[in-house]
Short mmCIF file of C-alpha atoms in Angstrom, two decimals:
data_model
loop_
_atom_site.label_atom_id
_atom_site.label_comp_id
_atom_site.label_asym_id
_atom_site.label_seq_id
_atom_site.Cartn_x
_atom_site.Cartn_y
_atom_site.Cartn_z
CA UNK A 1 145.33 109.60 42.55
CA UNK A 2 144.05 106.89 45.29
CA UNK A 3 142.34 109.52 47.89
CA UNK A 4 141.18 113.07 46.33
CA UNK A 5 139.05 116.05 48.01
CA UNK A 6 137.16 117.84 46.01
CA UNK A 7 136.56 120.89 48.20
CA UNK A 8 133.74 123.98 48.91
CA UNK A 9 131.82 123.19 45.54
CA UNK A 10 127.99 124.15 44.82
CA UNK A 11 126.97 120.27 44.84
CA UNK A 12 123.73 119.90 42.45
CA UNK A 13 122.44 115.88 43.57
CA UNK A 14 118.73 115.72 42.29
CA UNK A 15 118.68 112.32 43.20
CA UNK A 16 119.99 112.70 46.46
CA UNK A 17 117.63 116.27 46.68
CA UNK A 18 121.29 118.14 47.52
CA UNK A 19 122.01 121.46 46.13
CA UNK A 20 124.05 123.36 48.85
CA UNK A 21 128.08 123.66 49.52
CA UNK A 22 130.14 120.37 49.87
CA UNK A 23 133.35 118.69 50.67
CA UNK A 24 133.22 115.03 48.52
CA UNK A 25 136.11 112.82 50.12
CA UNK A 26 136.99 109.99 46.95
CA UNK A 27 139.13 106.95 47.59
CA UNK A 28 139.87 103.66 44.96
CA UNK A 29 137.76 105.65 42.57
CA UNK A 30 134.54 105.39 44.57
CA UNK A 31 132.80 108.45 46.96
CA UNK A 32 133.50 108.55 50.32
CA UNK A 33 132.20 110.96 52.07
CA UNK A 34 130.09 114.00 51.27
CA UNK A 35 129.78 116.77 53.66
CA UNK A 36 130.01 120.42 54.69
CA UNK A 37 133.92 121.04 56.41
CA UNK A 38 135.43 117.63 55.74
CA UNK A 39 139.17 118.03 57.61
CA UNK A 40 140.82 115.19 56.30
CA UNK A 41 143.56 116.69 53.64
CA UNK A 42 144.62 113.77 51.10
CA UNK A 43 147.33 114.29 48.96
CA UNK A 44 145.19 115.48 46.51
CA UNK A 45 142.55 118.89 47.22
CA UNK A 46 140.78 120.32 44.72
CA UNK A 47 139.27 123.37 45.46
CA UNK A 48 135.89 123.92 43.63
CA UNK A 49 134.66 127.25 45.36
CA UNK A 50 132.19 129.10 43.53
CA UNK A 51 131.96 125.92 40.96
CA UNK A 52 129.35 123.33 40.35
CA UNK A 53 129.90 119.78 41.62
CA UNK A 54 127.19 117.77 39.16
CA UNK A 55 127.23 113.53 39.08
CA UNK A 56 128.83 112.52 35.93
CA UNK A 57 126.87 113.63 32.53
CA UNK A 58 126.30 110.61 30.15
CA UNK A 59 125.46 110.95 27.05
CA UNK A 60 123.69 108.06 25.91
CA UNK A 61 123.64 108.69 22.01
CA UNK A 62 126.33 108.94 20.62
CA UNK A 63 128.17 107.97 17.08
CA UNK A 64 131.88 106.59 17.29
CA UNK A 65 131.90 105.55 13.81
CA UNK A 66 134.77 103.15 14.77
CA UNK A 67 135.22 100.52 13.17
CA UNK A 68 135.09 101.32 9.69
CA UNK A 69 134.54 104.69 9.20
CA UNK A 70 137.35 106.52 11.10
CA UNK A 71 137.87 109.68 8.95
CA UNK A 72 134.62 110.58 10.57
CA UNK A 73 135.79 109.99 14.59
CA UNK A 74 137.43 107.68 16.29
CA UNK A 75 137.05 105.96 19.97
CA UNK A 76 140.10 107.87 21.13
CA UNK A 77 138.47 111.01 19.66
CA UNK A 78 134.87 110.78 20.56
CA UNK A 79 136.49 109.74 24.01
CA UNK A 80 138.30 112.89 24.26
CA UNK A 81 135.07 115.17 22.72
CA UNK A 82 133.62 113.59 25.08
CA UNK A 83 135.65 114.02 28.52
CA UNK A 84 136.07 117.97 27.20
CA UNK A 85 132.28 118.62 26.88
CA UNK A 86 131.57 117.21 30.69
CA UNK A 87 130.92 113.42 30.00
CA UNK A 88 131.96 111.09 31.90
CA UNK A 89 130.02 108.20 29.91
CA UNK A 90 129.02 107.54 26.40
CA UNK A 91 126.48 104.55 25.00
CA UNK A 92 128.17 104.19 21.29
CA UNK A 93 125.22 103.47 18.64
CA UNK A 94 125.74 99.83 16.40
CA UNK A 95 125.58 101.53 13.08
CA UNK A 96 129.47 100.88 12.55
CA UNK A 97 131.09 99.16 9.53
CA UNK A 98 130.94 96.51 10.33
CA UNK A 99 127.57 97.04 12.08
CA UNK A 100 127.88 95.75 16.22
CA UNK A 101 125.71 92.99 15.71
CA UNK A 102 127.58 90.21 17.64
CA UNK A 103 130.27 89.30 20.32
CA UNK A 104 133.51 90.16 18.22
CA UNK A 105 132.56 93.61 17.51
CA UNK A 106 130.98 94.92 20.98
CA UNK A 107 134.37 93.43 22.41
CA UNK A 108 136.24 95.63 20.13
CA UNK A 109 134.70 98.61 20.90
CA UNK A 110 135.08 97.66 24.86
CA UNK A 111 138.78 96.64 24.25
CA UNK A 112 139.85 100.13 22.58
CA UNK A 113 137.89 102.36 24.69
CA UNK A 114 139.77 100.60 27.90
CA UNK A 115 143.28 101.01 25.77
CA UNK A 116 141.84 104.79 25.52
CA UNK A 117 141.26 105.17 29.15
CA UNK A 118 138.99 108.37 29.42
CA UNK A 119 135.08 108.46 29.59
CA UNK A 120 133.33 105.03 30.00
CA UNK A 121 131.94 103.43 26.84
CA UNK A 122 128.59 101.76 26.70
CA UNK A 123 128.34 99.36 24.07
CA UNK A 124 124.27 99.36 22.04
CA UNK A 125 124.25 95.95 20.24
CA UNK A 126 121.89 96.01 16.72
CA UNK A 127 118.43 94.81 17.25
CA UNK A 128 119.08 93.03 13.84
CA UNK A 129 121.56 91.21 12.24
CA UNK A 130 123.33 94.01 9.69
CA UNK A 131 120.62 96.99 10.32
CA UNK A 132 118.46 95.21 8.07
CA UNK A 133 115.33 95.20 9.68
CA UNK A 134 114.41 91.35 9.11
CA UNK A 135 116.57 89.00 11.80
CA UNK A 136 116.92 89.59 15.35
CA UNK A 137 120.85 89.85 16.00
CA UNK A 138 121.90 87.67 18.68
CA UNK A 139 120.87 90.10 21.63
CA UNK A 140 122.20 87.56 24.42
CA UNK A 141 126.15 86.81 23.40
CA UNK A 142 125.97 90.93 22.61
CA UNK A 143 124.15 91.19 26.63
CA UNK A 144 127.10 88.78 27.29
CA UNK A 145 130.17 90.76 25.86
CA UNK A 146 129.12 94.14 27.79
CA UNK A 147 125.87 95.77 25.46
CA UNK A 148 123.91 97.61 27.88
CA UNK A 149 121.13 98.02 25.04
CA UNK A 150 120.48 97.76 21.18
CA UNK A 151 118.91 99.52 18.69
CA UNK A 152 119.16 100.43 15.08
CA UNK A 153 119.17 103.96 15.27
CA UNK A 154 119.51 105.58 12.48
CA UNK A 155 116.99 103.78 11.18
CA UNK A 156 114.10 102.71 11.72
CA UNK A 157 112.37 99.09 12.69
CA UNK A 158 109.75 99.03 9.74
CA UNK A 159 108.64 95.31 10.62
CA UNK A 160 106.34 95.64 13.75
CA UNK A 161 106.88 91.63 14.31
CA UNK A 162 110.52 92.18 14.83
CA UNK A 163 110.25 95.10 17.39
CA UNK A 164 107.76 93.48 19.29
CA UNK A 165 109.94 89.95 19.20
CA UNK A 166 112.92 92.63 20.27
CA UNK A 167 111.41 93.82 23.10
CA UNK A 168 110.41 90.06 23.98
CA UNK A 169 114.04 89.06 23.89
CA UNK A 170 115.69 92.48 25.73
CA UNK A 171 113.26 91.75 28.26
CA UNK A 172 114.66 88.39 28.98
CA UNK A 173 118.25 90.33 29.47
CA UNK A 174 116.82 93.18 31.50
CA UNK A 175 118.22 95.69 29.15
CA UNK A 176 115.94 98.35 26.79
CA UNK A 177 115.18 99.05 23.09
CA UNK A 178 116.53 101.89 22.00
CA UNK A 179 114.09 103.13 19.31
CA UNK A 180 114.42 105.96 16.03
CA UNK A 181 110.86 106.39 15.39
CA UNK A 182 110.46 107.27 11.28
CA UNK A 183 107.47 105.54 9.27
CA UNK A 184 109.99 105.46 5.61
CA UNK A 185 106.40 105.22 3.93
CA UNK A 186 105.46 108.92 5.35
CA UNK A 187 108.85 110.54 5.12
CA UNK A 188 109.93 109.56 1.79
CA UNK A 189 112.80 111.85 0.26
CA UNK A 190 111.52 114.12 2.90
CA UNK A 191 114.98 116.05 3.86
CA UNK A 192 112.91 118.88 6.24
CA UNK A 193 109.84 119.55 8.29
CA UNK A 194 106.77 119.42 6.45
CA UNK A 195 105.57 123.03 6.98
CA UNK A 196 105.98 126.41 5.35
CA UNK A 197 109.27 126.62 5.50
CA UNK A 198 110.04 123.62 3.80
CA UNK A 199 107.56 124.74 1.51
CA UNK A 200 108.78 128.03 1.11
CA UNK A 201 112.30 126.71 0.07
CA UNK A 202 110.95 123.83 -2.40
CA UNK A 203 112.40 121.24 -0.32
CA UNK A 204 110.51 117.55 0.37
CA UNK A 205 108.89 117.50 3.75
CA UNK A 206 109.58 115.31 6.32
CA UNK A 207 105.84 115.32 8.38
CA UNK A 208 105.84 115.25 11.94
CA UNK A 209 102.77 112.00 11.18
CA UNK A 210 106.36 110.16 10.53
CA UNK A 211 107.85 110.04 14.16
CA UNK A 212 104.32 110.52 15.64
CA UNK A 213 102.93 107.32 14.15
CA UNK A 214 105.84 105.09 14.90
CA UNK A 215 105.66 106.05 18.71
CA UNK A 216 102.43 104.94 18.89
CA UNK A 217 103.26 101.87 17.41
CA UNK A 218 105.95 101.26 19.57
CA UNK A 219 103.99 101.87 22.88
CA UNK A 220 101.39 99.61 22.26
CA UNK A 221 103.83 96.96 21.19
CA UNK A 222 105.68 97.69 24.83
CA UNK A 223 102.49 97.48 26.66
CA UNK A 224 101.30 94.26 25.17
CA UNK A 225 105.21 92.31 25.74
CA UNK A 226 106.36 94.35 28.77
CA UNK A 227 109.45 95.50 27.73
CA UNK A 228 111.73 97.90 28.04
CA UNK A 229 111.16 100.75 25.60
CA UNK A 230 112.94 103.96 25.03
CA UNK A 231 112.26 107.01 22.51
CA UNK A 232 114.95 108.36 21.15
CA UNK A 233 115.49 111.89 19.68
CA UNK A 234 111.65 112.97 20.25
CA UNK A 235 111.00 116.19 18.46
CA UNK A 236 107.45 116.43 18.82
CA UNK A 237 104.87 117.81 21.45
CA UNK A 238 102.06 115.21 20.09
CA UNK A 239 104.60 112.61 20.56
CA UNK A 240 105.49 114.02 24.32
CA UNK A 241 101.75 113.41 24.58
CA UNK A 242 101.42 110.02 23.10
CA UNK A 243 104.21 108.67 25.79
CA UNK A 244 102.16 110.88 29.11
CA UNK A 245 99.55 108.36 27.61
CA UNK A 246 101.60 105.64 27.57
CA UNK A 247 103.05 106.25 31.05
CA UNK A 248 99.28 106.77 32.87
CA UNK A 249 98.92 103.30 31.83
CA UNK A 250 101.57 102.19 33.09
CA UNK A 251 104.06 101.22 30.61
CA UNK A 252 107.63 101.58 31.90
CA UNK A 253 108.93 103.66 28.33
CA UNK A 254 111.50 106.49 29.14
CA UNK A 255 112.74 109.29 26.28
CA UNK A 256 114.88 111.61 25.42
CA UNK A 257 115.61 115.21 23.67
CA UNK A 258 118.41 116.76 21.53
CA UNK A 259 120.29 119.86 22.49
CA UNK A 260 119.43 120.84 19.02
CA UNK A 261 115.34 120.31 18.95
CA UNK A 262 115.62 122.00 22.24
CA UNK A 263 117.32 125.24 20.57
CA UNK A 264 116.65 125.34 17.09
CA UNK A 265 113.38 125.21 15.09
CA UNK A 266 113.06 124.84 11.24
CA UNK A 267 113.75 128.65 10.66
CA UNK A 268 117.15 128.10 11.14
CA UNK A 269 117.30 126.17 7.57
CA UNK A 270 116.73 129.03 5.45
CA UNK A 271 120.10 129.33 4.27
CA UNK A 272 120.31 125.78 3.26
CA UNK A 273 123.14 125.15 5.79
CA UNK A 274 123.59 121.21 5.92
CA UNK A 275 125.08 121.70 9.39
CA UNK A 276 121.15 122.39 10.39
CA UNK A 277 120.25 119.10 8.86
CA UNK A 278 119.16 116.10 11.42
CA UNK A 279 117.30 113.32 11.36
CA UNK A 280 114.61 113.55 12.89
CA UNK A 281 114.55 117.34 11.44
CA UNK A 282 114.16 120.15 13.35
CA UNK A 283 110.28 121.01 13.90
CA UNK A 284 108.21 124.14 14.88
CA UNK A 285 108.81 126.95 17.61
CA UNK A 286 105.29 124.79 19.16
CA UNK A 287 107.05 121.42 19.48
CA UNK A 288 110.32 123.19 20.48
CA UNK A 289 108.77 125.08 23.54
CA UNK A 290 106.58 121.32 24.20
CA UNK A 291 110.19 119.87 24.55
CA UNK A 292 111.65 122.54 26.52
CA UNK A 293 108.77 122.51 28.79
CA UNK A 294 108.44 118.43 29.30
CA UNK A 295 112.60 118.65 30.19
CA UNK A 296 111.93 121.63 33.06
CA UNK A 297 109.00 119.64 34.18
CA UNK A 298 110.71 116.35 34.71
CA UNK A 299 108.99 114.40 32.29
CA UNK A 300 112.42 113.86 29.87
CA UNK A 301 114.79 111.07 31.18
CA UNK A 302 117.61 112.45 29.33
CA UNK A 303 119.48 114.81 26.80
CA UNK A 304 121.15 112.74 24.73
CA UNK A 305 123.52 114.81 21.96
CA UNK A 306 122.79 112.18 18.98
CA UNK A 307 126.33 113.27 18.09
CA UNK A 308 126.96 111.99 14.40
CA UNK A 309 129.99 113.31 12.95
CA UNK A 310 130.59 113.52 9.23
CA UNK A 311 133.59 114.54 7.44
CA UNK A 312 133.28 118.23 6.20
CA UNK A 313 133.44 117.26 2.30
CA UNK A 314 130.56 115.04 3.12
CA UNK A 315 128.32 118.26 4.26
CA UNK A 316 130.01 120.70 1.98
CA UNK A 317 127.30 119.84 -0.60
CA UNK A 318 124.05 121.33 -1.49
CA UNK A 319 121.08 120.61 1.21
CA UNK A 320 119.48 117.42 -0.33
CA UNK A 321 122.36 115.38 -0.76
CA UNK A 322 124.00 116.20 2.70
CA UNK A 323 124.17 113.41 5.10
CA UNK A 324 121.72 113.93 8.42
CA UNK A 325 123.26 114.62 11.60
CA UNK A 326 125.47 117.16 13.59
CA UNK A 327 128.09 116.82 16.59
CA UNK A 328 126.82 117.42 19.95
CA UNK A 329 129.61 116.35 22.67
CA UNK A 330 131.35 119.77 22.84
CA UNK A 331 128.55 121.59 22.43
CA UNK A 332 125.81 120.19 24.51
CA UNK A 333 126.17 121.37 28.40
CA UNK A 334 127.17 125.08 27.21
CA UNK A 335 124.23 125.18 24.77
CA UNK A 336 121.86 124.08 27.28
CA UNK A 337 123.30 126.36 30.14
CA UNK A 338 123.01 129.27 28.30
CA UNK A 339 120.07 128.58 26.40
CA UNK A 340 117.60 127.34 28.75
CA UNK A 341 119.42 127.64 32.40
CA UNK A 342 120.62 131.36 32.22
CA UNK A 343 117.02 132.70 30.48
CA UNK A 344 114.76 130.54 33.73
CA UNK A 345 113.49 128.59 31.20
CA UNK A 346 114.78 125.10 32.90
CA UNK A 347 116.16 124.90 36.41
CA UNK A 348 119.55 123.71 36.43
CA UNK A 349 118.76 120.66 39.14
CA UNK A 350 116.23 119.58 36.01
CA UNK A 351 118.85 120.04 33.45
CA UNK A 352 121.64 117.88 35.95
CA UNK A 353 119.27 115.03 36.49
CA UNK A 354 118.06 115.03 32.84
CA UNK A 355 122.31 114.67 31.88
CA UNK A 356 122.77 112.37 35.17
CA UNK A 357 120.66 110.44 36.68
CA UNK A 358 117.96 110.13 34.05
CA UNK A 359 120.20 108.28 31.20
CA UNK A 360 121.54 106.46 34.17
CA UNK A 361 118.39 105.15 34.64
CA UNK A 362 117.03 104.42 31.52
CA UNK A 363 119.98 102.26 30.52
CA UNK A 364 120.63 101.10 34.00
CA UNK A 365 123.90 101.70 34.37
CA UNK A 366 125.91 103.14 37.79
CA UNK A 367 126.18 106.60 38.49
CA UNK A 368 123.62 109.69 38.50
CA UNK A 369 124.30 110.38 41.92
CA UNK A 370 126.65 111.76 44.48
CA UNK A 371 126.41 109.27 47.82
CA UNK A 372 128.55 107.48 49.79
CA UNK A 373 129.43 104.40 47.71
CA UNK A 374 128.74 105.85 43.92
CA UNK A 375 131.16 106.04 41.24
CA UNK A 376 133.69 109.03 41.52
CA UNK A 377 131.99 110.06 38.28
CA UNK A 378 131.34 113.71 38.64
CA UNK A 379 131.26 117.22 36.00
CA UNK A 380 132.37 120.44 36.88
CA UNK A 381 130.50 123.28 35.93
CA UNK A 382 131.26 127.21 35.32
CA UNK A 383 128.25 129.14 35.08
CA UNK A 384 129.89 132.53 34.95
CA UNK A 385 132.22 131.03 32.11
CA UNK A 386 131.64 132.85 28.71
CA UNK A 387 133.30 131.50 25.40
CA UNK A 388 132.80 131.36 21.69
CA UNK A 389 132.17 127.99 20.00
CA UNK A 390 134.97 127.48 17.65
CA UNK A 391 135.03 124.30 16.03
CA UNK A 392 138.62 124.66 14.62
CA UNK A 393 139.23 123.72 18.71
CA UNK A 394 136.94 120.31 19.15
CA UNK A 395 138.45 117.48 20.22
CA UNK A 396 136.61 115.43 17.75
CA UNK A 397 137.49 115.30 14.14
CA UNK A 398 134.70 116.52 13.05
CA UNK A 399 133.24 119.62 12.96
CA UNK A 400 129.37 120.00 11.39
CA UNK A 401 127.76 122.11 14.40
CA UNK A 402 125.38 124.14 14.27
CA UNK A 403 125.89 126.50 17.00
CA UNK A 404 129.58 127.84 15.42
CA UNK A 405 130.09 131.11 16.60
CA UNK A 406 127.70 130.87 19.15
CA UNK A 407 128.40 133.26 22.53
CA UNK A 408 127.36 131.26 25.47
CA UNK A 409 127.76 131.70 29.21
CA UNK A 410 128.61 128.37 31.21
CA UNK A 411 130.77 126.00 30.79
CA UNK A 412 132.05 122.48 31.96
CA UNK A 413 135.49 123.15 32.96
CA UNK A 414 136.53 120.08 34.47
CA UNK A 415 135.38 115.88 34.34
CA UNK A 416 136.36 113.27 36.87
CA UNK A 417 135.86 109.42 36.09
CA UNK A 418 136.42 107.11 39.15
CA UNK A 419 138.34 109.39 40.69
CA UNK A 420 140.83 110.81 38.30
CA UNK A 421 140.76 113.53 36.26
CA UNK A 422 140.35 113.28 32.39
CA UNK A 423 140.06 116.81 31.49
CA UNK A 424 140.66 120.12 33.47
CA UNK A 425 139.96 124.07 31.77
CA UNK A 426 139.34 125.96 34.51
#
């Protein structure tokens, strides 16, 4: 599919300020043209009316699990979750087995995502050797084999030498630190919010001190070096506050939100489900509407999905012992549409740029917008489209959601990567 018009769609460009009708004209997997009434007919039209033409969601948190723990997901099938939920790009996280801490393993993950052929894969090297938190991994031959980042999310960098010597050295490559904010000396066997919910159930708390006093930390560290710093998963207003700080003095630090902490507050643990269980955990109606009201106002660079799949034995246990995380590719654009788009709460241009051009950004990488020149990246959108979540259906071989059985209006229907299309539902 060489040339391709994608015809009479509702194209949504914050970064190009375009949200009217469009032809987009695509040729060697690159845009064209973009215009109202383009008359050249390739052998390939699309016609898009009454559809959303958005630049290319990426997701830039995301779990492949591959190599080592492939029961959990694979590249092919993260790849696939991916292309079906609207993404045309994914940044994998280094917490495989073994852990990407060097050359052989980001090439790996680079080499099977190309023998995969859907979304793009982003490789995020380890900050340090094995996740260990006391030796810098080697950040350059990572740089070198195609990382676009590192970071050992999942957890976090206790030893405030080594972050700052991170951000020293990921300066020198031009690429950011990826950072999971938890103090381990304030959380403790915390498993939930420290609140009265928490309380009320007799589970440990997890306080909100924990992520709070770790992006503080981590500011100061990037303000003093220079580098490039990015928070992810922030579930907290105070810590929404702590980067406005950080930003008014002019440290470069970009963040992001969950489709989850955007949706969800701690209420939705009262019946011990494990699929409501996330690290960082889910915090207060107050933080949630902080969130949803720093992502309408432009202030989040991106929603990232932190999807982390686990196999369902692992999560059918009882709500301590459960691993942390949930999946998030499938799930993420409808959640948000519905959620936040369809009630006013979030303009959909802010929601597009937050999914586009924002993560594009923050791990500079091509794409986030539609312009002559850009990658034929783009996602399709359905707002009218209603559906039930059913994760019997997902792509990915996992299946610990927690919005199963949700009812949600607007869907991605259709994803495009250079110029070809990798998945089409509409």
């Amino acid at each position: 599919m060489d040339r391709l018009l994608l015809r009479g769609a509702r194209v949504v460009d914050p970064a190009s300020g375009l949200d009217g009708v469009r032809d987009v004209l695509v040729a060697g997997g690159r845009i064209v043209s973009v215009a109202a009434g383009i008359t050249e007919r390739p052998p390939v039209t699309i016609d898009l009316d009454g559809l959303v033409l958005a630049p290319g969601f990426i997701d830039m948190h995301v779990h492949l699990r591959e190599p080592g723990q492939e029961h959990k997901e694979t590249i092919a099938s993260g790849c696939a979750a991916a292309a079906a939920g609207g993404f045309t790009a994914i940044a994998s996280m280094a917490n495989t087995e073994p852990v990407n801490d060097c050359r052989a393993v980001t090439e790996m993950i680079l080499a099977e995502a190309r023998r995969h052929g859907s979304v793009r894969v982003y490789p995020v090297g380890a900050v340090s050797k094995g996740l260990e938190g006391r030796e810098l991994a080697p950040i350059g031959e990572m740089v070198e084999a195609g990382a676009v980042a590192v970071s050992d999310d999942g957890r976090p960098i206790e030893d405030a030498s080594l972050m700052r010597r991170a951000l020293q050295y990921a300066r020198l490559f031009g690429i950011p630190v990826l950072a999971h904010e938890e103090d381990p000396s304030l959380v403790g066997d915390g498993v939930a919010h420290e609140g009265p919910v928490a309380a009320r159930l007799g589970l440990p708390g997890w306080p909100a001190a924990a992520e709070d006093s770790m992006i503080a930390r981590d500011l100061l560290l990037a303000e003093d070096v220079g580098g490039r710093l990015h928070i992810q998963h922030v579930t907290t207003g105070r810590g929404l506050e702590l980067i406005r700080w950080s930003r008014a003095r002019g440290v470069p630090v970009t963040c992001e939100v969950t489709p989850h902490h955007l949706t969800l507050t701690d209420e939705a643990i009262e019946g011990f489900g494990t699929n409501y269980k996330m690290n960082p955990p889910l915090r207060t109606e107050e933080d949630r509407r902080a969130l949803v009201g720093a992502l309408a106002g432009g202030e989040v660079d991106a929603v990232a999905t932190d999807h982390a799949p686990h196999h369902r034995d692992e999560k059918a246990v009882e709500f301590r012992q459960a691993p942390f995380g949930v999946v998030g590719l499938e799930t993420a654009v409808p959640v948000l549409l519905d959620r936040l788009v369809r009630t006013g709460e979030v303009p959909l241009p802010a929601l597009v740029a937050a999914l586009s051009t924002g993560p594009a950004r923050a791990l500079g990488v091509a794409g986030g917008r539609i312009a002559p020149g850009e990658p034929a990246d783009f996602t399709v959108l359905d707002l009218e489209r209603e559906r039930t979540v059913e994760a019997a259906g997902f792509r990915s071989r996992a299946s610990n959601t927690p919005f199963e059985g949700w009812s949600l209006t607007g869907w991605p229907v259709m994803t495009v990567v250079a110029g070809r299309v990798i998945h089409d539902s509409r």
